[in-house]
Amino acid sequence: MDKPLHHRAWFLVLPAFLLVVFNAVVPMMTVVNYSVQDTFGNNQFFWNGIGWYQELLDPSTELGGRFYDSLGRNLLFSAIILAIEVPLGVLVALSMPRSGWRVAACLVLMALPLLVPWNVVGTIWQIFAREDIGLFGYFVNHILGITYNYTSGVFSAWFTIVVMDVWHWTSLIALLSYAGLKSIPDAYYQAAAIDGASRWAVFTTIQLPKLRRVLLIGVLLRFMDSFMIYTEPFVVTGGGPGNSTTILSIDLVKIALGQFDLGKAAAMSIVYNLIILAVCWVFYTVMTQVDAQRPKEG
């Protein structure tokens, strides 16, 4: 016999639902409203339709050129971050102990970078990477003998923000991978030992397949965060030198607050959001297909 449904339970989630509507939907509708209008100041707005979107998506215009340049830097940054942090996080997770007092110590140490606020991370690396007073900058310039100045060199600036992000977020991939490794039954390893499987064979046939879903979640989280990153690179480089590290979020703030072009900034933020949603949908589709294939593998 089916249990009766108590619709009054929905009232328990109504406050949370109203809070989400107020904090997400209302601001989004405000941005959409700005994106189809233009202003000449004095809080006077004029209908512009899809004009800002046409200009934004046209690479021959000034706004479109800025958008595609910033988007290219964003995608490059996210690709570099994922290519480094995912393999490095898995390697760290494989190196962590499985039992004993060292487990707790390693977990605490791995979680420490994740507890540091984003603006503090940027401030730390802004000082740490300086060539005159920073330990990292002094080591690279005077010990290694490599010319390094993130305020004037494009490669140095990119190297700094990439290393900073790797230091800050590799722990997330490592902790997710470690949780996935701990969930693998010992029977798998015992069977591999009986068969005389090598360490590489154990990784490729047992550990990596079991980590597939965890890594998809980790890649999704890291892509979203790296694609929306703002505070850390802005504090360290401010988008410079020149526009070499001006990614979409930094360029968006420059247009909205620096130039006070609310219509252009709103249209860019809508397209920015749609790109993130599209990538999330792709990852969700992939994860769903992975879950659908798991019974067949069992």
mmCIF file of C-alpha atoms in Angstrom:
data_model
loop_
_atom_site.group_PDB
_atom_site.id
_atom_site.type_symbol
_atom_site.label_atom_id
_atom_site.label_comp_id
_atom_site.label_asym_id
_atom_site.label_seq_id
_atom_site.Cartn_x
_atom_site.Cartn_y
_atom_site.Cartn_z
ATOM 1 C CA MET A 1 0.000 0.000 0.000
ATOM 2 C CA ASP A 2 1.361 3.392 -1.008
ATOM 3 C CA LYS A 3 2.100 5.857 1.744
ATOM 4 C CA PRO A 4 0.029 9.059 1.690
ATOM 5 C CA LEU A 5 1.788 12.185 0.506
ATOM 6 C CA HIS A 6 1.902 15.097 2.891
ATOM 7 C CA HIS A 7 2.135 18.199 0.750
ATOM 8 C CA ARG A 8 2.443 20.338 3.861
ATOM 9 C CA ALA A 9 6.097 19.279 3.959
ATOM 10 C CA TRP A 10 6.737 21.692 1.100
ATOM 11 C CA PHE A 11 6.201 24.551 3.530
ATOM 12 C CA LEU A 12 9.401 23.478 5.275
ATOM 13 C CA VAL A 13 11.474 24.254 2.173
ATOM 14 C CA LEU A 14 9.508 27.371 1.240
ATOM 15 C CA PRO A 15 11.794 29.779 3.194
ATOM 16 C CA ALA A 16 14.890 28.353 1.506
ATOM 17 C CA PHE A 17 13.169 28.557 -1.883
ATOM 18 C CA LEU A 18 12.210 32.205 -1.341
ATOM 19 C CA LEU A 19 15.772 32.982 -0.250
ATOM 20 C CA VAL A 20 17.169 31.415 -3.433
ATOM 21 C CA VAL A 21 14.693 33.394 -5.539
ATOM 22 C CA PHE A 22 15.648 36.636 -3.834
ATOM 23 C CA ASN A 23 19.416 36.037 -4.063
ATOM 24 C CA ALA A 24 19.574 34.533 -7.553
ATOM 25 C CA VAL A 25 16.556 35.134 -9.741
ATOM 26 C CA VAL A 26 15.901 38.790 -8.861
ATOM 27 C CA PRO A 27 19.528 39.913 -9.459
ATOM 28 C CA MET A 28 19.615 37.892 -12.676
ATOM 29 C CA MET A 29 16.476 39.590 -13.978
ATOM 30 C CA THR A 30 18.017 42.965 -13.111
ATOM 31 C CA VAL A 31 21.101 42.113 -15.165
ATOM 32 C CA VAL A 32 18.922 40.954 -18.068
ATOM 33 C CA ASN A 33 17.048 44.259 -17.887
ATOM 34 C CA TYR A 34 20.293 46.242 -18.038
ATOM 35 C CA SER A 35 21.590 44.149 -20.953
ATOM 36 C CA VAL A 36 18.816 45.348 -23.286
ATOM 37 C CA GLN A 37 19.098 49.012 -22.358
ATOM 38 C CA ASP A 38 21.541 51.891 -22.636
ATOM 39 C CA THR A 39 22.101 54.830 -20.327
ATOM 40 C CA PHE A 40 23.559 58.294 -20.659
ATOM 41 C CA GLY A 41 23.762 58.867 -16.911
ATOM 42 C CA ASN A 42 21.385 60.444 -14.416
ATOM 43 C CA ASN A 43 19.687 57.049 -14.086
ATOM 44 C CA GLN A 44 18.003 57.472 -17.486
ATOM 45 C CA PHE A 45 17.755 54.270 -19.535
ATOM 46 C CA PHE A 46 16.864 53.801 -23.188
ATOM 47 C CA TRP A 47 15.808 50.618 -24.974
ATOM 48 C CA ASN A 48 18.614 49.033 -26.980
ATOM 49 C CA GLY A 49 17.223 45.541 -27.632
ATOM 50 C CA ILE A 50 19.831 42.975 -28.572
ATOM 51 C CA GLY A 51 22.292 45.616 -29.714
ATOM 52 C CA TRP A 52 24.824 44.903 -26.978
ATOM 53 C CA TYR A 53 24.692 41.171 -27.686
ATOM 54 C CA GLN A 54 25.276 41.736 -31.403
ATOM 55 C CA GLU A 55 28.241 43.971 -30.655
ATOM 56 C CA LEU A 56 29.580 41.538 -28.056
ATOM 57 C CA LEU A 57 29.480 38.508 -30.359
ATOM 58 C CA ASP A 58 30.994 40.366 -33.314
ATOM 59 C CA PRO A 59 34.805 40.062 -33.093
ATOM 60 C CA SER A 60 35.276 43.025 -35.454
ATOM 61 C CA THR A 61 33.891 45.477 -32.862
ATOM 62 C CA GLU A 62 35.859 46.856 -29.929
ATOM 63 C CA LEU A 63 33.614 45.147 -27.378
ATOM 64 C CA GLY A 64 33.618 41.855 -29.294
ATOM 65 C CA GLY A 65 37.387 41.915 -29.652
ATOM 66 C CA ARG A 66 37.824 42.471 -25.923
ATOM 67 C CA PHE A 67 35.357 39.707 -25.162
ATOM 68 C CA TYR A 68 36.980 37.080 -27.369
ATOM 69 C CA ASP A 69 40.479 38.003 -26.186
ATOM 70 C CA SER A 70 39.419 37.682 -22.549
ATOM 71 C CA LEU A 71 37.530 34.460 -23.277
ATOM 72 C CA GLY A 72 40.635 32.994 -24.907
ATOM 73 C CA ARG A 73 42.738 33.849 -21.855
ATOM 74 C CA ASN A 74 40.077 32.331 -19.608
ATOM 75 C CA LEU A 75 39.971 29.066 -21.545
ATOM 76 C CA LEU A 76 43.769 28.910 -21.670
ATOM 77 C CA PHE A 77 44.017 29.459 -17.930
ATOM 78 C CA SER A 78 41.387 26.794 -17.177
ATOM 79 C CA ALA A 79 43.058 24.313 -19.534
ATOM 80 C CA ILE A 80 46.474 24.833 -17.909
ATOM 81 C CA ILE A 81 44.994 24.543 -14.433
ATOM 82 C CA LEU A 82 43.151 21.300 -15.196
ATOM 83 C CA ALA A 83 46.170 19.796 -16.984
ATOM 84 C CA ILE A 84 48.322 20.378 -13.893
ATOM 85 C CA GLU A 85 46.007 20.020 -10.908
ATOM 86 C CA VAL A 86 44.137 16.832 -11.871
ATOM 87 C CA PRO A 87 47.200 14.582 -12.445
ATOM 88 C CA LEU A 88 49.047 16.214 -9.538
ATOM 89 C CA GLY A 89 46.061 15.764 -7.213
ATOM 90 C CA VAL A 90 45.757 12.086 -8.127
ATOM 91 C CA LEU A 91 49.500 11.599 -7.592
ATOM 92 C CA VAL A 92 49.303 13.232 -4.161
ATOM 93 C CA ALA A 93 46.300 11.085 -3.223
ATOM 94 C CA LEU A 94 48.152 7.918 -4.238
ATOM 95 C CA SER A 95 51.110 8.982 -2.069
ATOM 96 C CA MET A 96 49.031 9.624 1.058
ATOM 97 C CA PRO A 97 48.990 6.961 3.795
ATOM 98 C CA ARG A 98 45.962 4.688 4.158
ATOM 99 C CA SER A 99 46.119 4.063 7.911
ATOM 100 C CA GLY A 100 47.747 5.267 11.118
ATOM 101 C CA TRP A 101 48.187 8.685 12.689
ATOM 102 C CA ARG A 102 49.701 10.069 9.498
ATOM 103 C CA VAL A 103 46.305 9.982 7.790
ATOM 104 C CA ALA A 104 44.870 12.699 10.025
ATOM 105 C CA ALA A 105 48.037 14.777 9.739
ATOM 106 C CA CYS A 106 48.025 14.572 5.932
ATOM 107 C CA LEU A 107 44.326 15.420 5.694
ATOM 108 C CA VAL A 108 44.781 18.498 7.872
ATOM 109 C CA LEU A 109 47.803 19.667 5.887
ATOM 110 C CA MET A 110 45.998 19.142 2.588
ATOM 111 C CA ALA A 111 42.958 21.069 3.789
ATOM 112 C CA LEU A 112 44.923 24.105 5.019
ATOM 113 C CA PRO A 113 45.260 25.856 1.604
ATOM 114 C CA LEU A 114 41.517 25.466 1.025
ATOM 115 C CA LEU A 115 40.786 27.384 4.233
ATOM 116 C CA VAL A 116 42.672 30.503 3.138
ATOM 117 C CA PRO A 117 40.324 33.223 1.763
ATOM 118 C CA TRP A 118 40.758 34.160 -1.883
ATOM 119 C CA ASN A 119 41.841 37.755 -1.267
ATOM 120 C CA VAL A 120 44.385 36.567 1.318
ATOM 121 C CA VAL A 121 45.795 34.091 -1.223
ATOM 122 C CA GLY A 122 46.281 36.937 -3.691
ATOM 123 C CA THR A 123 47.936 39.130 -1.071
ATOM 124 C CA ILE A 124 50.237 36.323 0.045
ATOM 125 C CA TRP A 125 51.471 35.660 -3.485
ATOM 126 C CA GLN A 126 51.674 39.347 -4.323
ATOM 127 C CA ILE A 127 54.313 39.666 -1.591
ATOM 128 C CA PHE A 128 55.795 36.173 -1.888
ATOM 129 C CA ALA A 129 56.529 36.565 -5.616
ATOM 130 C CA ARG A 130 58.048 40.058 -5.478
ATOM 131 C CA GLU A 131 61.628 40.124 -6.721
ATOM 132 C CA ASP A 132 62.878 42.481 -3.989
ATOM 133 C CA ILE A 133 61.279 41.236 -0.741
ATOM 134 C CA GLY A 134 59.507 38.002 -1.747
ATOM 135 C CA LEU A 135 61.182 34.674 -1.022
ATOM 136 C CA PHE A 136 59.898 33.093 -4.240
ATOM 137 C CA GLY A 137 60.912 36.049 -6.399
ATOM 138 C CA TYR A 138 64.341 36.289 -4.747
ATOM 139 C CA PHE A 139 64.931 32.542 -5.181
ATOM 140 C CA VAL A 140 64.062 32.568 -8.894
ATOM 141 C CA ASN A 141 66.033 35.734 -9.690
ATOM 142 C CA HIS A 142 69.118 35.389 -7.517
ATOM 143 C CA ILE A 143 69.459 31.656 -6.819
ATOM 144 C CA LEU A 144 68.279 30.211 -10.123
ATOM 145 C CA GLY A 145 69.461 33.211 -12.117
ATOM 146 C CA ILE A 146 66.208 33.497 -14.111
ATOM 147 C CA THR A 147 64.749 36.920 -14.872
ATOM 148 C CA TYR A 148 61.410 36.986 -13.098
ATOM 149 C CA ASN A 149 59.115 39.969 -12.533
ATOM 150 C CA TYR A 150 55.376 39.383 -12.626
ATOM 151 C CA THR A 151 54.648 43.121 -12.855
ATOM 152 C CA SER A 152 56.442 43.579 -16.188
ATOM 153 C CA GLY A 153 56.857 40.137 -17.763
ATOM 154 C CA VAL A 154 53.923 38.391 -19.424
ATOM 155 C CA PHE A 155 55.299 34.898 -18.874
ATOM 156 C CA SER A 156 56.180 35.711 -15.267
ATOM 157 C CA ALA A 157 52.675 37.023 -14.617
ATOM 158 C CA TRP A 158 51.045 33.908 -16.075
ATOM 159 C CA PHE A 159 53.473 31.653 -14.242
ATOM 160 C CA THR A 160 52.642 33.382 -10.962
ATOM 161 C CA ILE A 161 48.863 33.089 -11.210
ATOM 162 C CA VAL A 162 49.089 29.468 -12.382
ATOM 163 C CA VAL A 163 51.429 28.449 -9.541
ATOM 164 C CA MET A 164 49.240 30.355 -7.092
ATOM 165 C CA ASP A 165 46.111 28.511 -8.209
ATOM 166 C CA VAL A 166 47.893 25.145 -8.193
ATOM 167 C CA TRP A 167 49.027 25.778 -4.619
ATOM 168 C CA HIS A 168 45.546 26.816 -3.559
ATOM 169 C CA TRP A 169 43.336 24.192 -5.220
ATOM 170 C CA THR A 170 45.320 21.015 -5.913
ATOM 171 C CA SER A 171 44.309 19.885 -2.423
ATOM 172 C CA LEU A 172 40.677 19.698 -3.544
ATOM 173 C CA ILE A 173 41.471 17.155 -6.259
ATOM 174 C CA ALA A 174 43.760 15.280 -3.868
ATOM 175 C CA LEU A 175 41.102 15.004 -1.157
ATOM 176 C CA LEU A 176 38.407 13.922 -3.615
ATOM 177 C CA SER A 177 40.736 11.329 -5.129
ATOM 178 C CA TYR A 178 41.772 10.101 -1.693
ATOM 179 C CA ALA A 179 38.115 9.587 -0.740
ATOM 180 C CA GLY A 180 37.592 7.654 -3.969
ATOM 181 C CA LEU A 181 40.630 5.469 -3.307
ATOM 182 C CA LYS A 182 39.469 4.719 0.243
ATOM 183 C CA SER A 183 36.126 3.485 -1.109
ATOM 184 C CA ILE A 184 37.763 0.718 -3.192
ATOM 185 C CA PRO A 185 37.326 -2.656 -1.434
ATOM 186 C CA ASP A 186 40.469 -4.501 -0.400
ATOM 187 C CA ALA A 187 39.291 -7.537 -2.363
ATOM 188 C CA TYR A 188 40.292 -5.801 -5.594
ATOM 189 C CA TYR A 189 43.863 -5.330 -4.397
ATOM 190 C CA GLN A 190 44.022 -8.889 -3.095
ATOM 191 C CA ALA A 191 42.928 -10.251 -6.462
ATOM 192 C CA ALA A 192 45.504 -8.072 -8.223
ATOM 193 C CA ALA A 193 48.237 -9.346 -5.865
ATOM 194 C CA ILE A 194 47.269 -12.955 -6.598
ATOM 195 C CA ASP A 195 47.460 -12.264 -10.332
ATOM 196 C CA GLY A 196 50.849 -10.605 -9.892
ATOM 197 C CA ALA A 197 49.690 -7.265 -11.318
ATOM 198 C CA SER A 198 52.209 -4.447 -11.397
ATOM 199 C CA ARG A 199 51.680 -1.110 -9.656
ATOM 200 C CA TRP A 200 50.836 0.523 -12.980
ATOM 201 C CA ALA A 201 48.379 -2.245 -13.851
ATOM 202 C CA VAL A 202 46.622 -1.792 -10.493
ATOM 203 C CA PHE A 203 46.306 1.924 -11.164
ATOM 204 C CA THR A 204 45.002 1.624 -14.723
ATOM 205 C CA THR A 205 42.629 -1.325 -14.196
ATOM 206 C CA ILE A 206 41.388 -0.793 -10.630
ATOM 207 C CA GLN A 207 42.038 2.650 -9.213
ATOM 208 C CA LEU A 208 41.579 4.891 -12.239
ATOM 209 C CA PRO A 209 38.235 3.351 -13.346
ATOM 210 C CA LYS A 210 36.918 3.663 -9.796
ATOM 211 C CA LEU A 211 38.077 7.284 -9.666
ATOM 212 C CA ARG A 212 36.411 8.225 -12.936
ATOM 213 C CA ARG A 213 33.248 9.690 -11.444
ATOM 214 C CA VAL A 214 35.141 11.436 -8.635
ATOM 215 C CA LEU A 215 37.518 12.998 -11.146
ATOM 216 C CA LEU A 216 34.616 14.191 -13.283
ATOM 217 C CA ILE A 217 33.201 15.981 -10.256
ATOM 218 C CA GLY A 218 36.628 17.419 -9.467
ATOM 219 C CA VAL A 219 37.155 18.599 -13.052
ATOM 220 C CA LEU A 220 33.704 20.207 -13.075
ATOM 221 C CA LEU A 221 34.340 22.042 -9.806
ATOM 222 C CA ARG A 222 37.793 23.187 -10.827
ATOM 223 C CA PHE A 223 36.665 24.321 -14.261
ATOM 224 C CA MET A 224 33.824 26.353 -12.805
ATOM 225 C CA ASP A 225 36.060 27.967 -10.205
ATOM 226 C CA SER A 226 38.994 28.617 -12.550
ATOM 227 C CA PHE A 227 36.680 30.005 -15.237
ATOM 228 C CA MET A 228 35.053 32.392 -12.737
ATOM 229 C CA ILE A 229 38.251 33.303 -10.885
ATOM 230 C CA TYR A 230 38.666 36.993 -10.140
ATOM 231 C CA THR A 231 40.089 37.912 -6.739
ATOM 232 C CA GLU A 232 43.470 36.148 -6.830
ATOM 233 C CA PRO A 233 44.749 37.308 -10.263
ATOM 234 C CA PHE A 234 43.258 40.784 -9.759
ATOM 235 C CA VAL A 235 45.089 41.250 -6.464
ATOM 236 C CA VAL A 236 48.396 39.955 -7.885
ATOM 237 C CA THR A 237 48.508 41.404 -11.408
ATOM 238 C CA GLY A 238 45.403 43.585 -11.795
ATOM 239 C CA GLY A 239 45.003 42.102 -15.278
ATOM 240 C CA GLY A 240 48.487 43.186 -16.339
ATOM 241 C CA PRO A 241 51.069 43.685 -17.491
ATOM 242 C CA GLY A 242 48.991 45.396 -20.144
ATOM 243 C CA ASN A 243 46.015 43.112 -20.697
ATOM 244 C CA SER A 244 47.976 39.860 -20.664
ATOM 245 C CA THR A 245 46.148 38.422 -17.628
ATOM 246 C CA THR A 246 42.836 40.244 -18.125
ATOM 247 C CA ILE A 247 40.383 37.376 -18.039
ATOM 248 C CA LEU A 248 36.617 37.706 -18.456
ATOM 249 C CA SER A 249 35.817 38.448 -14.827
ATOM 250 C CA ILE A 250 38.439 41.200 -14.606
ATOM 251 C CA ASP A 251 37.410 42.698 -17.949
ATOM 252 C CA LEU A 252 33.779 42.592 -16.857
ATOM 253 C CA VAL A 253 34.539 44.603 -13.719
ATOM 254 C CA LYS A 254 36.572 47.099 -15.733
ATOM 255 C CA ILE A 255 33.650 47.676 -18.103
ATOM 256 C CA ALA A 256 31.016 47.836 -15.364
ATOM 257 C CA LEU A 257 32.837 49.887 -12.729
ATOM 258 C CA GLY A 258 35.747 51.459 -14.599
ATOM 259 C CA GLN A 259 33.839 52.638 -17.669
ATOM 260 C CA PHE A 260 30.355 52.444 -16.108
ATOM 261 C CA ASP A 261 28.955 50.805 -19.253
ATOM 262 C CA LEU A 262 26.227 48.863 -17.501
ATOM 263 C CA GLY A 263 24.558 47.614 -20.685
ATOM 264 C CA LYS A 264 27.750 46.171 -22.138
ATOM 265 C CA ALA A 265 28.767 44.665 -18.812
ATOM 266 C CA ALA A 266 25.325 43.118 -18.288
ATOM 267 C CA ALA A 267 25.317 41.538 -21.763
ATOM 268 C CA MET A 268 28.825 40.170 -21.186
ATOM 269 C CA SER A 269 27.830 38.730 -17.802
ATOM 270 C CA ILE A 270 24.792 36.980 -19.326
ATOM 271 C CA VAL A 271 26.899 35.371 -22.068
ATOM 272 C CA TYR A 272 29.556 34.544 -19.451
ATOM 273 C CA ASN A 273 26.922 32.783 -17.352
ATOM 274 C CA LEU A 274 25.512 30.892 -20.342
ATOM 275 C CA ILE A 275 28.973 29.558 -21.213
ATOM 276 C CA ILE A 276 29.388 28.218 -17.670
ATOM 277 C CA LEU A 277 25.924 26.658 -17.722
ATOM 278 C CA ALA A 278 26.612 25.016 -21.093
ATOM 279 C CA VAL A 279 29.857 23.463 -19.854
ATOM 280 C CA CYS A 280 28.138 22.288 -16.660
ATOM 281 C CA TRP A 281 25.424 20.669 -18.774
ATOM 282 C CA VAL A 282 28.081 18.837 -20.797
ATOM 283 C CA PHE A 283 29.735 17.556 -17.627
ATOM 284 C CA TYR A 284 26.367 16.520 -16.198
ATOM 285 C CA THR A 285 25.595 14.580 -19.375
ATOM 286 C CA VAL A 286 28.953 12.824 -19.235
ATOM 287 C CA MET A 287 28.505 11.942 -15.553
ATOM 288 C CA THR A 288 25.020 10.577 -16.243
ATOM 289 C CA GLN A 289 26.385 8.349 -19.006
ATOM 290 C CA VAL A 290 29.134 7.141 -16.666
ATOM 291 C CA ASP A 291 26.546 6.188 -14.043
ATOM 292 C CA ALA A 292 24.473 4.399 -16.681
ATOM 293 C CA GLN A 293 27.473 2.295 -17.724
ATOM 294 C CA ARG A 294 28.446 1.243 -14.200
ATOM 295 C CA PRO A 295 25.976 -1.660 -13.897
ATOM 296 C CA LYS A 296 27.253 -3.078 -17.183
ATOM 297 C CA GLU A 297 30.804 -3.098 -15.828
ATOM 298 C CA GLY A 298 29.797 -4.923 -12.659
#
